[in-house]
mmCIF file of C-alpha atoms and ligand atoms in Angstrom:
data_model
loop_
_atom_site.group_PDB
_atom_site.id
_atom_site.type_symbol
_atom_site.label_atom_id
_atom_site.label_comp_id
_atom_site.label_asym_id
_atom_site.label_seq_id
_atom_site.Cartn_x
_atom_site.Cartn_y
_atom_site.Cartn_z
ATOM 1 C CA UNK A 285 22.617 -8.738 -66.518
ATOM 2 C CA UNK A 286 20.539 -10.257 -63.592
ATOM 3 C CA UNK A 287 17.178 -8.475 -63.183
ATOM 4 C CA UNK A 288 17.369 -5.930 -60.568
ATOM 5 C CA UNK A 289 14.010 -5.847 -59.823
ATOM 6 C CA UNK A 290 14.416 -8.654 -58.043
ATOM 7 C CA UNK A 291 15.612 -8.094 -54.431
ATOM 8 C CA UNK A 292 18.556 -10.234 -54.057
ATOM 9 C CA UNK A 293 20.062 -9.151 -57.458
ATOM 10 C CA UNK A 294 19.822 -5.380 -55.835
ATOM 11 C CA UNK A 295 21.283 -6.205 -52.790
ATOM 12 C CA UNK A 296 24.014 -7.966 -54.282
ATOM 13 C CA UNK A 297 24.697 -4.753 -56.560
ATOM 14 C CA UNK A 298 24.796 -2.317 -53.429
ATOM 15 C CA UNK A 299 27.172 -4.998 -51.474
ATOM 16 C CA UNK A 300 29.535 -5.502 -54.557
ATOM 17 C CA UNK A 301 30.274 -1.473 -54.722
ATOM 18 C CA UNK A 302 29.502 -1.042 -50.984
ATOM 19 C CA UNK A 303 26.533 2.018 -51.738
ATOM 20 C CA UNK A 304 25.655 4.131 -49.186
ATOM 21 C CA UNK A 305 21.788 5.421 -49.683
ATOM 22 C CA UNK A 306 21.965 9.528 -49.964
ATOM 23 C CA UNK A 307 18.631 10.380 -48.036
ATOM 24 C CA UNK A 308 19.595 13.935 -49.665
ATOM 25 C CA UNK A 309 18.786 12.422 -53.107
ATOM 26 C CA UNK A 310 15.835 10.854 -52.274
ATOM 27 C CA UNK A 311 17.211 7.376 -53.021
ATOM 28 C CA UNK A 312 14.454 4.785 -52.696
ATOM 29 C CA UNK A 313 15.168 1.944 -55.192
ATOM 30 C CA UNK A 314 12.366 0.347 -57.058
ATOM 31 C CA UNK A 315 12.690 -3.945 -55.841
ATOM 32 C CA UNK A 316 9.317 -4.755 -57.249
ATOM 33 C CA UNK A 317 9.000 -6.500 -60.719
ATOM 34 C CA UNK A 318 5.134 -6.127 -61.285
ATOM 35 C CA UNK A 319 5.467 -2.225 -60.452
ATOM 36 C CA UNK A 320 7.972 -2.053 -63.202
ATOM 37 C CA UNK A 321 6.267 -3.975 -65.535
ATOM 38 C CA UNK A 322 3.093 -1.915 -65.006
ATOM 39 C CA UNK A 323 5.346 1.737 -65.490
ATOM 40 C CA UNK A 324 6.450 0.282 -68.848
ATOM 41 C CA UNK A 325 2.612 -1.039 -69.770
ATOM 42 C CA UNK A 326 1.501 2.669 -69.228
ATOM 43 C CA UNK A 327 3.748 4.525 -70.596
ATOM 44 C CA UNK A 328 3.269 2.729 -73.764
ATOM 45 C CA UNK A 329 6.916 2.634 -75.047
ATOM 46 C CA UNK A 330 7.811 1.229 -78.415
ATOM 47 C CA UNK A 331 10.950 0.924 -80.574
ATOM 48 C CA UNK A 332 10.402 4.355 -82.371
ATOM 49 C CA UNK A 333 10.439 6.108 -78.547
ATOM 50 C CA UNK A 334 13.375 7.860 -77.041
ATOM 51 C CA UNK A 335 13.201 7.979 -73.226
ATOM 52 C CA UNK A 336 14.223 10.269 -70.644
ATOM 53 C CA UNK A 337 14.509 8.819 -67.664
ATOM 54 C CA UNK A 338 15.109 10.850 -64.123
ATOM 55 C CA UNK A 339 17.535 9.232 -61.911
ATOM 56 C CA UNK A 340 18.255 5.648 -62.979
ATOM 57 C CA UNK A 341 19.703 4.516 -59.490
ATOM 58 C CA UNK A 342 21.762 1.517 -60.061
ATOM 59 C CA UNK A 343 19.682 0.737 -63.307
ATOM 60 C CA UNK A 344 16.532 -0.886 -62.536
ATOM 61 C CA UNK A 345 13.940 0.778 -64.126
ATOM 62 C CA UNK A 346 16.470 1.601 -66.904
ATOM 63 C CA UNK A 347 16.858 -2.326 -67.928
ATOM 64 C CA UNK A 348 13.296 -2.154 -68.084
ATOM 65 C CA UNK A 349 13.033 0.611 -70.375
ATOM 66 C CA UNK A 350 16.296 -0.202 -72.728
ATOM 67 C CA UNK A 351 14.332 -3.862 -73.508
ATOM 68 C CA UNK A 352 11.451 -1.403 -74.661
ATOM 69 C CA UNK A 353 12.556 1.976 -76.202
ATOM 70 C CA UNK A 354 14.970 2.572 -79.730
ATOM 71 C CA UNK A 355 17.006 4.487 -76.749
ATOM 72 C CA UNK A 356 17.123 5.584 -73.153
ATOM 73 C CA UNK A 357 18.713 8.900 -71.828
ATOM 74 C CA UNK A 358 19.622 8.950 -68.401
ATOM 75 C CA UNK A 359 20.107 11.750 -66.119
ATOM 76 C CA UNK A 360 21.994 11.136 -62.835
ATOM 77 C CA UNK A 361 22.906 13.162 -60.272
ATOM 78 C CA UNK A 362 24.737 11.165 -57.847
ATOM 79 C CA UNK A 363 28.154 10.323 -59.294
ATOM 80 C CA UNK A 364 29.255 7.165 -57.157
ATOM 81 C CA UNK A 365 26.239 5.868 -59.197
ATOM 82 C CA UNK A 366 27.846 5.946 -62.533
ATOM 83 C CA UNK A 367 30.612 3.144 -62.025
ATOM 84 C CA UNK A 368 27.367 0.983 -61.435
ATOM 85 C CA UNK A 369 25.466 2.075 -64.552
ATOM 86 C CA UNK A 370 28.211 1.531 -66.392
ATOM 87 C CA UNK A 371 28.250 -2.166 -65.127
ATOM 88 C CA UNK A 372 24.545 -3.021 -64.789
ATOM 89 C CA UNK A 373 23.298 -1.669 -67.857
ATOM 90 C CA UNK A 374 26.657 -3.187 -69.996
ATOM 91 C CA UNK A 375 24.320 -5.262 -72.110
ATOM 92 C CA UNK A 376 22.298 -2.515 -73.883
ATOM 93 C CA UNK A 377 24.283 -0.422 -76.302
ATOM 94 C CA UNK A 378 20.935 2.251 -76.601
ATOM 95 C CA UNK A 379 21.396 3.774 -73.616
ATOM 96 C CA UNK A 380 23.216 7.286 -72.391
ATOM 97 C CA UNK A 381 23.663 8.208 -69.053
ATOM 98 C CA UNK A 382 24.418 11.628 -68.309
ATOM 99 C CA UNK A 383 25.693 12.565 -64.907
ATOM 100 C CA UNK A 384 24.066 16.279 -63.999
ATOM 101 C CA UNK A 385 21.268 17.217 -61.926
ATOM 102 C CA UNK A 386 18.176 17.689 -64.105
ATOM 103 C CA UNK A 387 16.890 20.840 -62.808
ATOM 104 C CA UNK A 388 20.100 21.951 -64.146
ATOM 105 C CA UNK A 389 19.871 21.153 -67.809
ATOM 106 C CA UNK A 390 17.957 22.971 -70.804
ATOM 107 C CA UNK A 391 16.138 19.994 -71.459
ATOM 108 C CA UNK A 392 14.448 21.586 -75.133
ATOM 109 C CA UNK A 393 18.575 21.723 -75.722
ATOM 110 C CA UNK A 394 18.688 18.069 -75.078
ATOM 111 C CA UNK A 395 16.101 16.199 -76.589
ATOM 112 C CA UNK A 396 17.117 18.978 -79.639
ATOM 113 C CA UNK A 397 20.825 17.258 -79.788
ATOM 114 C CA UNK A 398 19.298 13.334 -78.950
ATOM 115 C CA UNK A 399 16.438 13.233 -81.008
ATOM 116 C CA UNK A 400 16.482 15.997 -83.457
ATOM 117 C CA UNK A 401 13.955 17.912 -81.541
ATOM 118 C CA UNK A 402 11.139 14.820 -81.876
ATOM 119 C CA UNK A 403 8.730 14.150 -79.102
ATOM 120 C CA UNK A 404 9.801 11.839 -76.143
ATOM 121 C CA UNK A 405 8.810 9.880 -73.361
ATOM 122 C CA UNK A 406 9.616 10.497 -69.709
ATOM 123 C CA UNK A 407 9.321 8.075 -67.443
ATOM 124 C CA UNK A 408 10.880 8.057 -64.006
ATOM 125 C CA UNK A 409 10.310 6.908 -60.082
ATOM 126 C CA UNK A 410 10.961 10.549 -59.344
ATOM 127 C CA UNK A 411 13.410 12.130 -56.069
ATOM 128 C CA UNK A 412 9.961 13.679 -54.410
ATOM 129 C CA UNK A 413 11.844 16.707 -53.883
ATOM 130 C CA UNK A 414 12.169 17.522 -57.299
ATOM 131 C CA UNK A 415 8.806 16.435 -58.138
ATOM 132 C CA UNK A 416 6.971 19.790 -58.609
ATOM 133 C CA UNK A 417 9.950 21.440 -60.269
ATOM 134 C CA UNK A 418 10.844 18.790 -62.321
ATOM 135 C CA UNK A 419 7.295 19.035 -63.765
ATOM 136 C CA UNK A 420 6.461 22.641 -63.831
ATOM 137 C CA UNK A 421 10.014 22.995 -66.083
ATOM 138 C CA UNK A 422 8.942 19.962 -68.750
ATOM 139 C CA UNK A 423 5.279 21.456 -68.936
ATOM 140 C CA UNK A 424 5.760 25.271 -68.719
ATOM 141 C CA UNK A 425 9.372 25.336 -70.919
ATOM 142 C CA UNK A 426 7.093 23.322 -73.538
ATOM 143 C CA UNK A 427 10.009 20.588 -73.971
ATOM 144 C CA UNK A 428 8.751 18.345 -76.838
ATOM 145 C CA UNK A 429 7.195 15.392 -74.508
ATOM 146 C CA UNK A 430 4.419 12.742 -75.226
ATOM 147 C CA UNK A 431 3.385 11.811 -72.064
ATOM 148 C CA UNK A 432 4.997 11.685 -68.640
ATOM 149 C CA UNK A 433 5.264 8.727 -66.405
ATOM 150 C CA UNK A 434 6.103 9.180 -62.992
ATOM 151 C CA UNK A 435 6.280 7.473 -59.302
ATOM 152 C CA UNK A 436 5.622 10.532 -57.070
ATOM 153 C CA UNK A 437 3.807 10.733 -53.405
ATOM 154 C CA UNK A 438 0.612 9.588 -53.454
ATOM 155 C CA UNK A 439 -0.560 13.106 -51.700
ATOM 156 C CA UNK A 440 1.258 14.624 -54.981
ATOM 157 C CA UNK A 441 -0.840 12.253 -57.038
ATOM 158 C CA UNK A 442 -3.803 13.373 -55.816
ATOM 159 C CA UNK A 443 -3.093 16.789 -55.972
ATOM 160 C CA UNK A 444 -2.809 16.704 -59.873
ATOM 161 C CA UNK A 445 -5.911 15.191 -60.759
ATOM 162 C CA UNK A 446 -8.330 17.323 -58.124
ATOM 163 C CA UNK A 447 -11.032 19.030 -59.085
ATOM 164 C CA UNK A 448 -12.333 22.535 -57.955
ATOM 165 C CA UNK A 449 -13.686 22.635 -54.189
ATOM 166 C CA UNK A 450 -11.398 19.998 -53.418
ATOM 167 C CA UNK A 451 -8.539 19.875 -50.312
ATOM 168 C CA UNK A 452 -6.299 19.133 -52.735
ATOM 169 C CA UNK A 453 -7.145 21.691 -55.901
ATOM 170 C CA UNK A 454 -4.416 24.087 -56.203
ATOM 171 C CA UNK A 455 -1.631 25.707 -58.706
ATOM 172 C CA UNK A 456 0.232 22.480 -59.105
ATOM 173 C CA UNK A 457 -3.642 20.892 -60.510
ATOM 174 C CA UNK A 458 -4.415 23.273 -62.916
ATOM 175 C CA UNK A 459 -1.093 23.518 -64.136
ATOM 176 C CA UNK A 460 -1.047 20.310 -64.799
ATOM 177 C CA UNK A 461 -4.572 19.741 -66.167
ATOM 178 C CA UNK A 462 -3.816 23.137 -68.699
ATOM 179 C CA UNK A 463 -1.362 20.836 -70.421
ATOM 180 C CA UNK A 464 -2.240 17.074 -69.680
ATOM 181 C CA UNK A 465 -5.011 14.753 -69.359
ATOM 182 C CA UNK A 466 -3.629 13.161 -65.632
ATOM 183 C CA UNK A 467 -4.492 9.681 -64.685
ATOM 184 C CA UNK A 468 -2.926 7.519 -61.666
ATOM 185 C CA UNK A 469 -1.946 4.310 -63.301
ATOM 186 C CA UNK A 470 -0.988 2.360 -60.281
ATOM 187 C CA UNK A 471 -0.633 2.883 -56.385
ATOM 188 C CA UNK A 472 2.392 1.631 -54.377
ATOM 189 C CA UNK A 473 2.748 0.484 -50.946
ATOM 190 C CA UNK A 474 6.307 1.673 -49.564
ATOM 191 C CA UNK A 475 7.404 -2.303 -49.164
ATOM 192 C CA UNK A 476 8.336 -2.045 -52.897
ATOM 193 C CA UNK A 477 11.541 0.173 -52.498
ATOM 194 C CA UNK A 478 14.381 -0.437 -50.819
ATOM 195 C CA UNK A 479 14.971 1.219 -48.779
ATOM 196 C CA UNK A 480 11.128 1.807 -47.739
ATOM 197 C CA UNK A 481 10.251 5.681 -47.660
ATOM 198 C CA UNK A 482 7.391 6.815 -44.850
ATOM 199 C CA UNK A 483 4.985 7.764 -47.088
ATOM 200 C CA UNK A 484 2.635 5.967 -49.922
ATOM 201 C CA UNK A 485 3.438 6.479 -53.851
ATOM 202 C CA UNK A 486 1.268 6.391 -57.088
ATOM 203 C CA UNK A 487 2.400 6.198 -60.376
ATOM 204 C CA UNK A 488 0.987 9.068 -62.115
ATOM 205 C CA UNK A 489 0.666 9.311 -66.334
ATOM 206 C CA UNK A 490 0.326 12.722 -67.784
ATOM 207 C CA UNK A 491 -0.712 12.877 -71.480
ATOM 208 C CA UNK A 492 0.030 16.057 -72.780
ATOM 209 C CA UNK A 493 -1.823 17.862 -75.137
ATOM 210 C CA UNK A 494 -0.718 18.738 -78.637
ATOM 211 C CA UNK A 495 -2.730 22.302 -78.107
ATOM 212 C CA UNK A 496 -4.162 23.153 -74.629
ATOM 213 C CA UNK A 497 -7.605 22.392 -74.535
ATOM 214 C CA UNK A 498 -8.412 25.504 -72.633
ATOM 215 C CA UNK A 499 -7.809 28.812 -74.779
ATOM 216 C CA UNK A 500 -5.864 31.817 -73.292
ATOM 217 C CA UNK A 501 -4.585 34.852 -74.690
ATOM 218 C CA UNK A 502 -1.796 34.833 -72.683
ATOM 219 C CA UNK A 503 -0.284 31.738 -70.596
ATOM 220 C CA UNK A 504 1.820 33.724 -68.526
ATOM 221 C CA UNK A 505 -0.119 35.669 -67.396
ATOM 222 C CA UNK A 506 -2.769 32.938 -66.428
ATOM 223 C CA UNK A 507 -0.348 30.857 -64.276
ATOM 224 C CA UNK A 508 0.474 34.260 -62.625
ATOM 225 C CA UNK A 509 -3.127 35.189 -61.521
ATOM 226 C CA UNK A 510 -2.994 31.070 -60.505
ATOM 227 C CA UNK A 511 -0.515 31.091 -58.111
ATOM 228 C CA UNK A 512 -1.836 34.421 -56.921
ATOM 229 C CA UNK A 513 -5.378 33.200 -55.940
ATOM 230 C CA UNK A 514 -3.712 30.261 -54.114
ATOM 231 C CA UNK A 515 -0.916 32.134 -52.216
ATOM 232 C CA UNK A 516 -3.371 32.660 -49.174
ATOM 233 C CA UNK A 517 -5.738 29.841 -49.266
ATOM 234 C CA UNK A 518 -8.054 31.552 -47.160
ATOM 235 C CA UNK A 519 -8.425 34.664 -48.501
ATOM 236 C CA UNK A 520 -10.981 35.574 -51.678
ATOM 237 C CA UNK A 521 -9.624 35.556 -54.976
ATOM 238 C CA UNK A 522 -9.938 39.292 -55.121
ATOM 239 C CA UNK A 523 -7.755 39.905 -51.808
ATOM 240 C CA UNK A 524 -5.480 37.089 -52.919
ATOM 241 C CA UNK A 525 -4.798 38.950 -56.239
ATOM 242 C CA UNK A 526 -4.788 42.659 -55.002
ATOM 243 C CA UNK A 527 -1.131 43.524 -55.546
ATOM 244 C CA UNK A 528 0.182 40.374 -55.983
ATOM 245 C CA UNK A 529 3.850 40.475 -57.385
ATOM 246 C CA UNK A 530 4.214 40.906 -61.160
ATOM 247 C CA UNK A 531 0.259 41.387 -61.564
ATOM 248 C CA UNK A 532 -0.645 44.682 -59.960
ATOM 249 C CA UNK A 533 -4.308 44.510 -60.108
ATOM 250 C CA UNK A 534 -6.109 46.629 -57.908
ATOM 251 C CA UNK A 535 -9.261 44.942 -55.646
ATOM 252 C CA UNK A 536 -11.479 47.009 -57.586
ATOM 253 C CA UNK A 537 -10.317 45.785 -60.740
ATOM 254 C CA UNK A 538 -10.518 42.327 -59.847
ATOM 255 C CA UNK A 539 -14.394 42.661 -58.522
ATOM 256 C CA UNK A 540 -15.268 44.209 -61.265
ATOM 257 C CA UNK A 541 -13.796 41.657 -64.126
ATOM 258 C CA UNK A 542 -15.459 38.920 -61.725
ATOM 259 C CA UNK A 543 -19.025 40.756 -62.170
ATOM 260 C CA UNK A 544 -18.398 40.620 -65.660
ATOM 261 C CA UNK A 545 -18.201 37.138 -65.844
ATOM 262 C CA UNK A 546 -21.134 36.688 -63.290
ATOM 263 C CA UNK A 547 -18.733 35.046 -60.738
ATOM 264 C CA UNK A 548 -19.591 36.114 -57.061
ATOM 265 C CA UNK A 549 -16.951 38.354 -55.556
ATOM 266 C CA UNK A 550 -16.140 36.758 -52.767
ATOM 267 C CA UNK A 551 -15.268 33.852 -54.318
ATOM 268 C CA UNK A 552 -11.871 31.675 -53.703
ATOM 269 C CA UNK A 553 -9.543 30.340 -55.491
ATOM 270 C CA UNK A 554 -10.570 26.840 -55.007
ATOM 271 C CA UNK A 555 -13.913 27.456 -56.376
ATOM 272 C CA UNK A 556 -12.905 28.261 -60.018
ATOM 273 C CA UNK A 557 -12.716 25.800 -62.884
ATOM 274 C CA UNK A 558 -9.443 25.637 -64.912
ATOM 275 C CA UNK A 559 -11.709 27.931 -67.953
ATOM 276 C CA UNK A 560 -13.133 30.073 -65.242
ATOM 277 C CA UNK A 561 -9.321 31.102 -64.357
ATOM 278 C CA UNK A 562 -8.979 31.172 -68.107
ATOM 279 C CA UNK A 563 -11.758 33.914 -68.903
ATOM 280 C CA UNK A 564 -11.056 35.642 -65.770
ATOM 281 C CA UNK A 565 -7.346 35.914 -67.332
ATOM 282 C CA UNK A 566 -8.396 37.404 -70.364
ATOM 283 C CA UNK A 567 -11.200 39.646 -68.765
ATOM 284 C CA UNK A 568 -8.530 41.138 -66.370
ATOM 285 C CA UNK A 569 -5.482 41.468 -69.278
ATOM 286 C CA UNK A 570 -8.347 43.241 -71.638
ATOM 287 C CA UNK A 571 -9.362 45.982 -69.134
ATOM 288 C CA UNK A 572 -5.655 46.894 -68.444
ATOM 289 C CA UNK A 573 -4.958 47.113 -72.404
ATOM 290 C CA UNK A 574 -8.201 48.680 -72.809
ATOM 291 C CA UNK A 575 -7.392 51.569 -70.128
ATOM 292 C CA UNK A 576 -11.031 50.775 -69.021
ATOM 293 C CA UNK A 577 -10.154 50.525 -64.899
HETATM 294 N N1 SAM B 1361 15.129 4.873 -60.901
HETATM 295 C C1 SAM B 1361 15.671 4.219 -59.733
HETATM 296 C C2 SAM B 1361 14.708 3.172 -59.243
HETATM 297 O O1 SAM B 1361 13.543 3.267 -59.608
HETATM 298 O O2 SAM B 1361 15.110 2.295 -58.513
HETATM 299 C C3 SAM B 1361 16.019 5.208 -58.633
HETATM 300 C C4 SAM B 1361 14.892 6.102 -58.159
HETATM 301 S S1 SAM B 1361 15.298 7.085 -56.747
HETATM 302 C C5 SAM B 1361 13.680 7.399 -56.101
HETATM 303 C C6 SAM B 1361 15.687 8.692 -57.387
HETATM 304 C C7 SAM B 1361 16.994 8.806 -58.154
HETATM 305 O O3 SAM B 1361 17.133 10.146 -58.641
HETATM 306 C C8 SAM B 1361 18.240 8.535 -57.338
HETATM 307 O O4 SAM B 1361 19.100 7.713 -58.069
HETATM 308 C C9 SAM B 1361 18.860 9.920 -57.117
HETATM 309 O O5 SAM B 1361 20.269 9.884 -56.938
HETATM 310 C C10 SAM B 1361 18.448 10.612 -58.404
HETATM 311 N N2 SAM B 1361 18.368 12.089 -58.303
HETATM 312 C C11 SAM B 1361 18.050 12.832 -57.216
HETATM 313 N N3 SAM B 1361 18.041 14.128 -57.507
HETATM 314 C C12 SAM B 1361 18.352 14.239 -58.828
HETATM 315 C C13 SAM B 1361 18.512 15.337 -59.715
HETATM 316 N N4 SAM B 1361 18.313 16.599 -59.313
HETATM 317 N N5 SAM B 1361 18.862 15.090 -60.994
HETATM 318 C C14 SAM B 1361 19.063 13.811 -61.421
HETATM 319 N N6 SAM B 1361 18.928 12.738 -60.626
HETATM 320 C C15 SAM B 1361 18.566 12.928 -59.344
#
């Protein structure tokens, strides 16, 4: 099958079955060969790996990774794309294509039933929409996973890998950095999709951790007080937190575990280190087991 990371062979594709883009699936089509070489180089895929990929599209990244992987799983959700799978990708006999929406799927179920449980690979130039959820589900729901590589905004990119006192620090960076050591792989200007979305992407690689490298007693609970301390950016940690949903910590209680660790009580969010957040998890979960308010 012609490569369909060339241009022409794409546009030939979408003329033969006369494709109409769904802007409501964030369908921007990979047409660049050296950005799909590159995801493959990074993501390090071998003949032992099983992929998952996110959205094929007509295929292109999936020819790509069916060359490289033992086999590929792919999870569409838009079904006038499956006639076309079934033709572009008629030369590889290792690949699946399942047509579902991934957000919808118990994906610990399914790399249980396609690879006995094992650790895979995902690798996908993600529908930004899903991007947060997508991840959040594979990293929270612990689904046996090597490393991630994904096409995402660039502004999402950057989010991942900040650091404390940055613009872009938040829940969806220390989420990530709990489980993964992040690193953007590749940057892409919007002239290599067709058709071109407004905004820049990066190619983001997430290698997850065997065990966390930060301990905490309990997880949960952690990525609770997270979100909590950056639900009102501009407030301090300890106003952020005061009866946030599903924590029920008083002000009090918060200032006081924050003495204990010598953090200043005004502090925000955006100030605390991924371990900071950690200690101040287990400080705060203590005192309420303790009864010592
Ligand atoms: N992988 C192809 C490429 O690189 O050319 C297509 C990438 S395109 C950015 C995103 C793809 O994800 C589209 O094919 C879209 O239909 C599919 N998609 C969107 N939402 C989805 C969902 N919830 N579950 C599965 N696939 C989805």
């Amino acid at each position: 099958m012609a490569d369909l990371g060339i241009p022409k062979n794409t546009i030939e594709i979408l003329q033969k079955y006369n494709f109409s883009f769904q802007k409501k699936f964030g369908q921007n089509f990979l047409i660049d060969t050296h950005v799909l070489d590159k995801i493959v180089k990074y993501s390090n895929i071998t003949k032992d790996d099983m992929v998952l990929e996110i959205g094929p599209g007509i295929g292109t990244m999936t020819q790509y990774l069916c060359e490289n992987a033992r086999k590929v799983v792919a999870v569409e959700i838009d079904e006038y794309l499956i006639p076309i799978l079934g033709d572009t990708l008629k030369a590889y006999d290792n690949v699946e294509v399942i047509n579902n929406d991934i957000l919808k799927l118990d994906l610990n179920k399914l790399v249980q039933e396609k690879n006995d449980g094992k650790r895979i690979k995902v690798v996908a130039n993600l529908p930004y929409y899903i991007t947060t959820p997508i991840i959040m589900e594979l990293l929270e729901k612990h689904v046996p996973v090597d490393c991630i590589t994904v096409m995402v905004q660039k502004e999402v990119a950057e989010r991942m890998q900040a650091g404390p006192r940055s613009k872009d620090y938040g829940a969806l960076s220390l989420a990530v950095q709990y489980y993964s050591k992040p690193e953007v792989v590749a940057n892409v200007p919007p002239n290599c999709f067709m058709p071109r979305p407004n905004v820049a992407s990066s190619v983001i690689k997430l290698d997850l951790y065997e065990e966390p490298e930060v301990k905490v007693n309990n997880e949960e609970h952690l990525f609770k007080l997270i979100r909590a301390s950056f639900n009102q950016r501009r407030k301090t940690l300890a106003n952020g937190i005061k009866n946030f949903q599903g924590l029920n910590y008083s002000r009090e209680e918060v200032v006081s575990a924050l003495n204990n660790l010598g953090i200043r009580e005004d502090v925000r969010g955006e100030a605390l280190s991924l371990q900071e957040f950690a200690a101040l998890s287990d400080e705060l979960e203590k005192r309420r087991t303790n009864g010592n308010i």
